[in-house]
Short mmCIF file of C-alpha atoms in Angstrom, two decimals:
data_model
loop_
_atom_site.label_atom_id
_atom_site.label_comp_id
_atom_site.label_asym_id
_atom_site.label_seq_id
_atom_site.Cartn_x
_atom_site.Cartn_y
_atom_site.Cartn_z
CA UNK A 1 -15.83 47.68 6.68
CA UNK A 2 -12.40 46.57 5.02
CA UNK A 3 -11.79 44.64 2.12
CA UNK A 4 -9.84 41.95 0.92
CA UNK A 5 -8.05 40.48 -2.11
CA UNK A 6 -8.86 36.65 -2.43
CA UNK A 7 -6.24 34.60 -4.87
CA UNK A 8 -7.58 32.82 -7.58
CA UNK A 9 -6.14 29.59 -9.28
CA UNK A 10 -6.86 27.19 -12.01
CA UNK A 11 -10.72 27.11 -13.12
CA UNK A 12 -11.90 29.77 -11.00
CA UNK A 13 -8.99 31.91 -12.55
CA UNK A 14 -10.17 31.47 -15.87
CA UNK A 15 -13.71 31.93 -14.80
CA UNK A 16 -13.36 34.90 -13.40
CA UNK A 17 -10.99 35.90 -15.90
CA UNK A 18 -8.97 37.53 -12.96
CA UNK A 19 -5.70 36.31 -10.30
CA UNK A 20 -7.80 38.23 -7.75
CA UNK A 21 -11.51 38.92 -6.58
CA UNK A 22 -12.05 41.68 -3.78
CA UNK A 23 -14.73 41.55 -0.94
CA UNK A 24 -15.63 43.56 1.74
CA UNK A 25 -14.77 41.66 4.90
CA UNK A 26 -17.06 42.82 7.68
CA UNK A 27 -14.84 41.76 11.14
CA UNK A 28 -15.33 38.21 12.22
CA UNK A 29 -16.31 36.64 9.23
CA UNK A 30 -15.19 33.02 9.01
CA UNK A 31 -13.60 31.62 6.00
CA UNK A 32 -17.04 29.25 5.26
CA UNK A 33 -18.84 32.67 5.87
CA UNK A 34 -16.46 34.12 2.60
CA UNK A 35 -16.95 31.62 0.27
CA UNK A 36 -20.35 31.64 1.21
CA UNK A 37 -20.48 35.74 0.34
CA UNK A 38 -18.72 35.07 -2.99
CA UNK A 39 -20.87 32.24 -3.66
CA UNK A 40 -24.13 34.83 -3.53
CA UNK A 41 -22.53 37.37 -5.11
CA UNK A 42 -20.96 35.30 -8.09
CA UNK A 43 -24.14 32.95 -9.02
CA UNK A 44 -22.58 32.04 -11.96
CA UNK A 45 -19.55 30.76 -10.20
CA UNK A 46 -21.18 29.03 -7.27
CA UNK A 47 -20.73 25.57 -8.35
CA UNK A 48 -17.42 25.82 -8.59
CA UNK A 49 -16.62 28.01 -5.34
CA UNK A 50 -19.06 25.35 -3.63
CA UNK A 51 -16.18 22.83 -4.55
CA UNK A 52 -13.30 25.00 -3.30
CA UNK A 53 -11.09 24.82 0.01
CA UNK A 54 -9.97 27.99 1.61
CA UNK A 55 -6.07 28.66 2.44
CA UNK A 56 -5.31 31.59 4.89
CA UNK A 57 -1.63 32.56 4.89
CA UNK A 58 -0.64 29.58 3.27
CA UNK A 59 -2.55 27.18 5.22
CA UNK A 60 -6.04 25.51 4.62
CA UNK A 61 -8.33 26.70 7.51
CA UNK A 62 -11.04 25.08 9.11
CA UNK A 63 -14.66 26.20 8.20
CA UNK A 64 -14.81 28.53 11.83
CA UNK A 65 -11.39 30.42 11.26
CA UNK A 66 -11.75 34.19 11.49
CA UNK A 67 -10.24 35.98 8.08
CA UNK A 68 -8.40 39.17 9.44
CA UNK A 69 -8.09 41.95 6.52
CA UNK A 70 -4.02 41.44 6.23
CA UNK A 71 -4.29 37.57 5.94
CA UNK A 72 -3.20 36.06 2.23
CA UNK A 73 -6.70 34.39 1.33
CA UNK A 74 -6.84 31.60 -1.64
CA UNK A 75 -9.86 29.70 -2.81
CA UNK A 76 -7.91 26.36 -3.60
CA UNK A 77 -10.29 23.92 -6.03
CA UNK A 78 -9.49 20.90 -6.27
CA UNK A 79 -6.10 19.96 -6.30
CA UNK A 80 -5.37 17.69 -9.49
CA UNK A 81 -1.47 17.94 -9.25
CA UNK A 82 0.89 14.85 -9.26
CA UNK B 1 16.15 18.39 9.18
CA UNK B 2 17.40 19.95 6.14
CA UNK B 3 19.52 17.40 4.89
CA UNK B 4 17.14 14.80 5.43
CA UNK B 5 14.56 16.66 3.41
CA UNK B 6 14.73 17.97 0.01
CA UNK B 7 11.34 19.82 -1.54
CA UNK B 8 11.32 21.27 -4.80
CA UNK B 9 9.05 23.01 -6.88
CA UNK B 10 10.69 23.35 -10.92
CA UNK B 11 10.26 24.96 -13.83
CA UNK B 12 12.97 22.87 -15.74
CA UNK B 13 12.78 18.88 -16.48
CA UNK B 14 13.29 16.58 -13.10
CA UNK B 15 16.62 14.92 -13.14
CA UNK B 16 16.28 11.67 -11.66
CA UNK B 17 19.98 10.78 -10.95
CA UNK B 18 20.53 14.04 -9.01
CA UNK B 19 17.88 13.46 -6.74
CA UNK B 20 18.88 10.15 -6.55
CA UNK B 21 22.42 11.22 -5.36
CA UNK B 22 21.23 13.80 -2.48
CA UNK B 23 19.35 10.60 -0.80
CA UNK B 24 22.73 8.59 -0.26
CA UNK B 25 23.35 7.59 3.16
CA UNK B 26 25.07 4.42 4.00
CA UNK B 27 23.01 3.16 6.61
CA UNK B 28 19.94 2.69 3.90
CA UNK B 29 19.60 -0.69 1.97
CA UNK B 30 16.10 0.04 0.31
CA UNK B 31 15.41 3.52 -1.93
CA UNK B 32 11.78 3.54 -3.46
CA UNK B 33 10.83 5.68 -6.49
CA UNK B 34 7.56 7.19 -7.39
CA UNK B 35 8.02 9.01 -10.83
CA UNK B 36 4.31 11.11 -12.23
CA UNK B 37 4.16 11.34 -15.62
CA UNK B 38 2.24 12.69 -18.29
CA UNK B 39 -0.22 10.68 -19.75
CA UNK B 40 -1.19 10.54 -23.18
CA UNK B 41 -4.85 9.77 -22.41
CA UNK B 42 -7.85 10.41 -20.16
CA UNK B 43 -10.67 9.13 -19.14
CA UNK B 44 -11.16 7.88 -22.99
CA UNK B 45 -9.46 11.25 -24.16
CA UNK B 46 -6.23 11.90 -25.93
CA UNK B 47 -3.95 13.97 -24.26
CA UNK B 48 -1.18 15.95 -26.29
CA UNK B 49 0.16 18.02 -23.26
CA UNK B 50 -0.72 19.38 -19.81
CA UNK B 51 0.03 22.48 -18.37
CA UNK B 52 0.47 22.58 -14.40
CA UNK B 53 -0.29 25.51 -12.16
CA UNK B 54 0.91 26.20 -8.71
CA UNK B 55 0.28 28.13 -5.83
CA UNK B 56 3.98 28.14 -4.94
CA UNK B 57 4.06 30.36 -2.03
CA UNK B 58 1.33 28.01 -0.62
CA UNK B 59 2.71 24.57 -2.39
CA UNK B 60 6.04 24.74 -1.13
CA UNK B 61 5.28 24.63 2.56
CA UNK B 62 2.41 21.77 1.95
CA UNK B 63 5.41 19.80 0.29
CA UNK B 64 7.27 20.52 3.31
CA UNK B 65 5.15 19.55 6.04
CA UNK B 66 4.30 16.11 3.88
CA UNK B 67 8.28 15.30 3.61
CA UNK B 68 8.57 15.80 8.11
CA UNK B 69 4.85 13.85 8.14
CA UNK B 70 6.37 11.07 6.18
CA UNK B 71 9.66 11.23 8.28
CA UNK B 72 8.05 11.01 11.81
CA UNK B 73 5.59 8.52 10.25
CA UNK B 74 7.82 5.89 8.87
CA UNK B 75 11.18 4.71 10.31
CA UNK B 76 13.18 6.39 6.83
CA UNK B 77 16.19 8.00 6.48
CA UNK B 78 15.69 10.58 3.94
CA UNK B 79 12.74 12.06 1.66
CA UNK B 80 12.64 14.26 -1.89
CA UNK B 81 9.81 15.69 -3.21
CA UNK B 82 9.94 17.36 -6.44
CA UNK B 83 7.12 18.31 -8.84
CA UNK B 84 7.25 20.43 -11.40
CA UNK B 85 5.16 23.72 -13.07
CA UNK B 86 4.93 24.61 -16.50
CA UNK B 87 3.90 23.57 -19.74
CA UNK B 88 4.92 19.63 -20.12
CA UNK B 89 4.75 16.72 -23.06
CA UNK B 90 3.85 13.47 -22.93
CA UNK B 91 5.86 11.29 -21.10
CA UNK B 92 7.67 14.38 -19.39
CA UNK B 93 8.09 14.05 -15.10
CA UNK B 94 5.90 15.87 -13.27
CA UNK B 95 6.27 14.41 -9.88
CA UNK B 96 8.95 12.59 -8.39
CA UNK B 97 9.07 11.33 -4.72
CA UNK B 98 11.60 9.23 -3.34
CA UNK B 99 12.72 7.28 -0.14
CA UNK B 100 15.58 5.83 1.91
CA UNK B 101 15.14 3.33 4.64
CA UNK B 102 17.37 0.96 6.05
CA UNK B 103 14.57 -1.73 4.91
CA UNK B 104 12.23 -1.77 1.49
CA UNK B 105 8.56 -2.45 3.56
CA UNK B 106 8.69 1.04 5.10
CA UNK B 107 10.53 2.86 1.88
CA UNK B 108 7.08 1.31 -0.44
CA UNK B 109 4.85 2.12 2.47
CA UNK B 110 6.37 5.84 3.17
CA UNK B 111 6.63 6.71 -0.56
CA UNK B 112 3.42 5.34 -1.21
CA UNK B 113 2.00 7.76 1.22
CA UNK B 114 4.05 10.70 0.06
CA UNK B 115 2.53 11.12 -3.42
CA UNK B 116 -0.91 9.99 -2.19
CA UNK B 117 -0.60 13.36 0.07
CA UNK B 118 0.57 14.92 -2.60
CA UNK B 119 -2.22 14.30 -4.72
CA UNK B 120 -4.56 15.55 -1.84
CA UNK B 121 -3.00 18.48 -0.47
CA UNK B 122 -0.39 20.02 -2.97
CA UNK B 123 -2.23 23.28 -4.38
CA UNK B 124 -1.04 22.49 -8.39
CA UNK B 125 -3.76 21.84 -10.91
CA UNK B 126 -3.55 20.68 -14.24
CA UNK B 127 -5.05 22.13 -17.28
CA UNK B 128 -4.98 18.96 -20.09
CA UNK B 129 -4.58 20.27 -23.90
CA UNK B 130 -6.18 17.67 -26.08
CA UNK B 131 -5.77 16.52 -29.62
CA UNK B 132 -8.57 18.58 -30.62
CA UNK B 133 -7.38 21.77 -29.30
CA UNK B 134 -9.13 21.95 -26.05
CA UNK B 135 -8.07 22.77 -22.94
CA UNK B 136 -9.75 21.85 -19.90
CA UNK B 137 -8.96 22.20 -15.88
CA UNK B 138 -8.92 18.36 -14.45
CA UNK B 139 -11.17 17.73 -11.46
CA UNK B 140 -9.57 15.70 -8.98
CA UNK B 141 -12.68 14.68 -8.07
CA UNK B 142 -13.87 13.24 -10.85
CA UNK B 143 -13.35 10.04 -12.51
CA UNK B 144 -10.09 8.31 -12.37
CA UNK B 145 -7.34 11.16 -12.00
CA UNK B 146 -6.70 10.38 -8.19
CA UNK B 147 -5.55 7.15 -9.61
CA UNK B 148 -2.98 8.51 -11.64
CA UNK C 1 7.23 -9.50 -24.79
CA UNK C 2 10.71 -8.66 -25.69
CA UNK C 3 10.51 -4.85 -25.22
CA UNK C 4 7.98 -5.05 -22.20
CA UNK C 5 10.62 -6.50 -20.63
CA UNK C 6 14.51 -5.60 -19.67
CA UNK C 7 16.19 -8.01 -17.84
CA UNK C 8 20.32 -8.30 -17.08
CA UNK C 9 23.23 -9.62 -14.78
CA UNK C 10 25.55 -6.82 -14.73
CA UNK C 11 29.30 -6.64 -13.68
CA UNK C 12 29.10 -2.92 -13.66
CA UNK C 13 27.21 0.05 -11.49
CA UNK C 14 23.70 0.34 -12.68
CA UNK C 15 22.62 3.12 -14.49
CA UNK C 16 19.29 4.76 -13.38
CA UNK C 17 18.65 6.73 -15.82
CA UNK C 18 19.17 4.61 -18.75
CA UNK C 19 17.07 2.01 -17.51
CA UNK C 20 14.04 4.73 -16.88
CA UNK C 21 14.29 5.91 -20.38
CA UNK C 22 13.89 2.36 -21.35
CA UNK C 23 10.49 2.15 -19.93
CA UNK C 24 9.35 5.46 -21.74
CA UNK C 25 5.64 4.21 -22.57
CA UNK C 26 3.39 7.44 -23.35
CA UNK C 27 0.46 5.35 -22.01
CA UNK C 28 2.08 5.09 -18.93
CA UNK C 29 1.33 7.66 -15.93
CA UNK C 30 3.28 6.12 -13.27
CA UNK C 31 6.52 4.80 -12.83
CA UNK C 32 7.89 3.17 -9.40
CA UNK C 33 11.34 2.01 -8.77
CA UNK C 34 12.98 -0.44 -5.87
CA UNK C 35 16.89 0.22 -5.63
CA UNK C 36 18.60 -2.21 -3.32
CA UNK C 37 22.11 -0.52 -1.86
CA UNK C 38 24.85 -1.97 0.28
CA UNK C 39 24.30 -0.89 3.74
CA UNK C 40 27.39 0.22 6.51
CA UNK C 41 25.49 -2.35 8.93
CA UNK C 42 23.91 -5.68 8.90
CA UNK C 43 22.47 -7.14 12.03
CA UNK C 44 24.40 -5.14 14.13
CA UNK C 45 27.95 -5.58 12.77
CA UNK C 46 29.68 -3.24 10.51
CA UNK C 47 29.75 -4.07 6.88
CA UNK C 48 33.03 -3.05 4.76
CA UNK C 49 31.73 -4.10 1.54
CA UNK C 50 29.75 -6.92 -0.52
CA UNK C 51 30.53 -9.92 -2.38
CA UNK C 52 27.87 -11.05 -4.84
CA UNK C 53 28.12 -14.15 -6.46
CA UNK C 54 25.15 -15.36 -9.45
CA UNK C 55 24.47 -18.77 -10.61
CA UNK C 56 24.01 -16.78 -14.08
CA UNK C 57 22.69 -19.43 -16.25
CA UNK C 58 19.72 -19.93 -13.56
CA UNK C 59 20.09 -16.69 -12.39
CA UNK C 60 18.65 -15.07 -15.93
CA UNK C 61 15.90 -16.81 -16.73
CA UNK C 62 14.77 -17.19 -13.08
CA UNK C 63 14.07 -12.93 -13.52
CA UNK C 64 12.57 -13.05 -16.48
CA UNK C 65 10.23 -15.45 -15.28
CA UNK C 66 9.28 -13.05 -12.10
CA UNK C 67 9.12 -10.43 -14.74
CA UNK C 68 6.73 -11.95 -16.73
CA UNK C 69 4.99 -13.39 -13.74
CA UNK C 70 4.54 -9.90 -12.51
CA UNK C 71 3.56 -8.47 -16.39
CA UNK C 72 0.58 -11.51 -15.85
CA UNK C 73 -0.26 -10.29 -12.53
CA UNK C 74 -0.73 -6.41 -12.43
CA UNK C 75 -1.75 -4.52 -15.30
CA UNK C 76 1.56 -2.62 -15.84
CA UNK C 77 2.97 -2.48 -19.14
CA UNK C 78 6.63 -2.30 -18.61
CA UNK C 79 9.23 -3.89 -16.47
CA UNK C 80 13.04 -3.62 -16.09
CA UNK C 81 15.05 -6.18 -13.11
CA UNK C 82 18.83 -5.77 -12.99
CA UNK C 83 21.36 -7.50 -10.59
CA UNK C 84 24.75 -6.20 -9.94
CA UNK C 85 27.11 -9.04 -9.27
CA UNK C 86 30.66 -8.48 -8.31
CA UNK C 87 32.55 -6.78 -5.64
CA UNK C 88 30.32 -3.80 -4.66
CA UNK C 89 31.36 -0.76 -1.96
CA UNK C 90 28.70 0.45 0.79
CA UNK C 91 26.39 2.78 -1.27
CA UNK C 92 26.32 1.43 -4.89
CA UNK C 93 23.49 -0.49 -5.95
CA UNK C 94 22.89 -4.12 -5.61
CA UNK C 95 19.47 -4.39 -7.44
CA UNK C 96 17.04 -2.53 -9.57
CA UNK C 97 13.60 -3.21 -10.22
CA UNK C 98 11.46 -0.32 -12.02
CA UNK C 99 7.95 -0.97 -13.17
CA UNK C 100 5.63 1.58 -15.73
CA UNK C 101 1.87 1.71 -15.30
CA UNK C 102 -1.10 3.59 -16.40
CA UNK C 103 -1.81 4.04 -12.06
CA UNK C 104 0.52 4.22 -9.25
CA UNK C 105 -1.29 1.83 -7.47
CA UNK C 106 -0.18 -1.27 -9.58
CA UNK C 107 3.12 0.43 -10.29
CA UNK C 108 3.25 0.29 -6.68
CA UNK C 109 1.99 -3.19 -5.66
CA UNK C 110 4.25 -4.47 -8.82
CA UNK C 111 7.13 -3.26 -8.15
CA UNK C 112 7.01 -4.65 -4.52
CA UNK C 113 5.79 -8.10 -5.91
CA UNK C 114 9.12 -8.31 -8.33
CA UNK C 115 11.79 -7.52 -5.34
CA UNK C 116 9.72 -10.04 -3.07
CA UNK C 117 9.83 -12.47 -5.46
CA UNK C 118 13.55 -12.02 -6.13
CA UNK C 119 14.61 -12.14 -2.95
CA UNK C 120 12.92 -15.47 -2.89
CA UNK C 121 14.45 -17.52 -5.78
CA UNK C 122 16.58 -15.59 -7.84
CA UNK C 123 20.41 -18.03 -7.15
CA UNK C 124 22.73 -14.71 -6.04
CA UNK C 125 24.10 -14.60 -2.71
CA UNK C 126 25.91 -12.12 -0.67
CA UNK C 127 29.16 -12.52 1.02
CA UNK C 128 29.88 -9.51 3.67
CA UNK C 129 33.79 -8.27 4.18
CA UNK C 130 33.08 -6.92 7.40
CA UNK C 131 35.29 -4.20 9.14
CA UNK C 132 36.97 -6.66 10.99
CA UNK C 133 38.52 -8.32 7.91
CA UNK C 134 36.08 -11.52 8.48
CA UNK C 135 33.77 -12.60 5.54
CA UNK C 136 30.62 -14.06 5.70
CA UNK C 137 27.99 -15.83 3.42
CA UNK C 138 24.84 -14.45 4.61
CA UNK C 139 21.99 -16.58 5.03
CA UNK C 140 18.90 -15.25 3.93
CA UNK C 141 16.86 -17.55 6.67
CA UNK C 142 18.45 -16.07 9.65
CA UNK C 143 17.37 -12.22 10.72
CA UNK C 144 16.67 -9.49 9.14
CA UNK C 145 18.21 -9.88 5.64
CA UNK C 146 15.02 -10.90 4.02
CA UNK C 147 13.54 -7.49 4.97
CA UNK C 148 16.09 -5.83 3.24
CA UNK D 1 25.98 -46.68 -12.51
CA UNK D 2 27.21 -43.44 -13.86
CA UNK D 3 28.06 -40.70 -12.13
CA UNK D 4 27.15 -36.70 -12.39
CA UNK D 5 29.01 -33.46 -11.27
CA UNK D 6 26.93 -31.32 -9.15
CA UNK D 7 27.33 -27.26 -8.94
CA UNK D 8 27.97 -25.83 -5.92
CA UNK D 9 27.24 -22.23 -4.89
CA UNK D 10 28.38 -19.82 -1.96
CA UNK D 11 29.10 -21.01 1.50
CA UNK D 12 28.64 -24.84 0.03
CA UNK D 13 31.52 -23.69 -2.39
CA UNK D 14 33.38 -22.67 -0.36
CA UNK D 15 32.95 -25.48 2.28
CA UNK D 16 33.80 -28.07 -0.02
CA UNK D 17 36.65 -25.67 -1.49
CA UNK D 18 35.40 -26.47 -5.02
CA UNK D 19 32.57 -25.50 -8.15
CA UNK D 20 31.39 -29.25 -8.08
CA UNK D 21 30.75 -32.50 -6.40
CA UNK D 22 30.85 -35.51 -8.22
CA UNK D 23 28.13 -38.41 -7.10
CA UNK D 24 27.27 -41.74 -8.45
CA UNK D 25 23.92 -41.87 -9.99
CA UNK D 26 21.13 -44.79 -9.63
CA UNK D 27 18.69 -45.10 -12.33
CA UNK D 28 15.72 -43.19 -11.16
CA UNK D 29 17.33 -41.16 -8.25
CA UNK D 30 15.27 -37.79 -7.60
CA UNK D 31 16.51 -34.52 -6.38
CA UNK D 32 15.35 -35.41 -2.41
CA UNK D 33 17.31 -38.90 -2.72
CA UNK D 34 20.61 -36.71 -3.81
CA UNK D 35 20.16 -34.32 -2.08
CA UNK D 36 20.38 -37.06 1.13
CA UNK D 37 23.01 -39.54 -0.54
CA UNK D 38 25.17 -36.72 -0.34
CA UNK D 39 24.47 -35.56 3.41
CA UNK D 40 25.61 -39.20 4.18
CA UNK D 41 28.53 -38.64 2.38
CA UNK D 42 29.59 -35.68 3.59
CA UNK D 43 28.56 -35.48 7.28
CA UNK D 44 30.60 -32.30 7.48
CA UNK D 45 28.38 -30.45 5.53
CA UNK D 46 25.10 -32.45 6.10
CA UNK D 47 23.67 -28.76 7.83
CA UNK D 48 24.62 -26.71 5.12
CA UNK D 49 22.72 -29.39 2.58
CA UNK D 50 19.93 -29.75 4.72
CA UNK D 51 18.81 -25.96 3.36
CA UNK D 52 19.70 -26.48 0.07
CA UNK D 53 17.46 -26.44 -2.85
CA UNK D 54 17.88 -28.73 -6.11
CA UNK D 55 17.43 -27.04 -9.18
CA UNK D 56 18.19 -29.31 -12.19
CA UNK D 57 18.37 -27.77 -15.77
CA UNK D 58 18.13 -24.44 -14.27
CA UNK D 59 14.67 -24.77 -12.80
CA UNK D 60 13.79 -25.52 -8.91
CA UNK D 61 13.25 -28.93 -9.04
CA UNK D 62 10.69 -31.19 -6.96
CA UNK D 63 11.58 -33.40 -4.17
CA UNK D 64 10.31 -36.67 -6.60
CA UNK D 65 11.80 -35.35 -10.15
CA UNK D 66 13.81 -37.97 -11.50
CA UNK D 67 17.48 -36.75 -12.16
CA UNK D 68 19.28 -37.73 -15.45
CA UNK D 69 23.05 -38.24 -15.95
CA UNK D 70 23.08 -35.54 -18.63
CA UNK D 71 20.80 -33.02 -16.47
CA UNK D 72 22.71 -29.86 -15.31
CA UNK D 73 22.45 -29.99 -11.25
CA UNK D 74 23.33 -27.71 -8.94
CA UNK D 75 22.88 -27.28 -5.28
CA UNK D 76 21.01 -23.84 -4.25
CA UNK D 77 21.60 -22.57 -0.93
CA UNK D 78 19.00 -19.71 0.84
CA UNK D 79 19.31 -17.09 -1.30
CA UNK D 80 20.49 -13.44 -0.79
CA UNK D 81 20.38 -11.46 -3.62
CA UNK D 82 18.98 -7.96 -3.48
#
């Protein structure tokens, strides 16, 4: 099993204290299926993740896209810019 | 496309009258304006400055592909999108979008639409310092900021 | 009401940026401007340049009225209408009108309401030097110059 | 009777190759009633005054205000500013 660096911004940065949280990425997981796997692992943060959007390669994906280990992967909160 | 489009993401104050000079074309009567700026209050809370944080490798391209949606959208000639990161004061730019159309309905309409995008897509988040020290990450969500 | 309000007849360009720092309100998230520019065209024939010619003592307090008119209407807290009178080139601007808000979506609706109402009964008119050396008055009633 | 100079703007200016019109002025004659004394007396431009507003003192007037001698009139073609 692989993992995978996951980019962090704005609230969940400063929750986790970090620009980056790694997790294993068994093959085929979806990106729902990740932020569902951080969710359990991170209790504390799962309110917040449970508000989040995910971006792979620059793009937001839908809930069934497949994250591949060499994919950029960002959980995007909220946006609040403008 | 280039020229038609200009998308920037800054670290240095927005200057209006530049922007304004990259959307002159002569075959556009109407040029609409949306300036962002920061606010000094909140939801019933003052507001001494706001700090802005951007995904820029991801923010970029999401300002890109709202400047082409706007273009094949609305019958306008040109379209700039600026907003800027950083640590800003109150009353200081943070977004600017602007239009050119031949006429002013579709330059409100398309501009209109721009920073409404914007405000739904861009990844930037603001972090509001308050007058008592604070900071706090604003939820979009949440009370009246999608209004801004 | 005085410094909620900027309104002037000018004989010379129109300076954006001064007039944006005049509505520098802290309270004030949004800002939306309408910039009215001499087009190359104008119902299909080329346009050269325009002639504008005021009724100034009507012309004046005829915008402040739509400026307080529009003040009453939306909640916005600042407004600034200028009108360029003169000989102007294709390109420079005819016609300002920039509005300051706490939300863009009054700064928006605002901003549209004062350039409706001016092109409804503010006394300027426009006389195009066409390429062909002809000039014309151009009547407001007839085709697309009220969409402007 | 007296009489009272009328200010003409744009393509009526220009028609009438002059900044005012002089009219004699009934006791009691509104803006509508001038506006048609003068289409009869100046067929020639009777189109051109058919659009025209009246504004008297600087204000839009209504088709039944009474004008006064010393009233400020002027003749407002469709406007095109913007």
């Amino acid at each position: 099993m692989s993992s995978i660096r996951i980019r962090l911004f704005a609230v969940l940065r400063d929750r986790f204290g970090a620009e980056f949280v790694a997790l294993d990425l068994a093959p085929g997981t979806t990106a729902r299926a990740l932020l569902q796997r951080l969710a359990v692992q991170y209790p504390d943060h799962a309110r917040h993740l449970s508000t989040c959007r995910v971006a792979v390669n620059h793009r937001f994906a839908s809930d069934t896209e497949v994250v591949a280990p060499e994919d950029e992967v960002a959980l995007i909160p909220p946006v609040s810019g403008g | 496309m280039e020229e038609r489009i200009r998308v920037e993401l800054v670290s240095t104050p927005i200057r209006i009258e530049d922007v304004m000079a990259g959307l002159e074309d002569p075959s556009s009567g109407a040029v609409t304006l949306f300036l962002g700026r920061v606010r000094d209050h909140h939801e019933g809370h003052e507001v001494r400055s706001i700090h802005y944080q951007a995904y820029a490798e991801m923010a970029l391209p999401v300002m890109g592909s709202i400047a082409e949606e706007t273009l094949a959208k609305f019958p306008v000639s040109r379209i700039a999108i600026l907003h800027r990161v950083g640590h800003l004061q109150v009353g200081e730019v943070s977004v600017l979008v602007a239009v050119a159309s031949a006429h002013r309905d579709e330059a409100f309409r398309a501009c209109r639409h721009g920073i409404d995008r914007i405000k739904q897509d861009v990844p930037i988040w603001k972090k509001e310092v308050l007058a008592d020290g604070t900071e706090e990450w604003v939820d979009a969500r949440c009370g009246g900021e999608t209004r801004g």
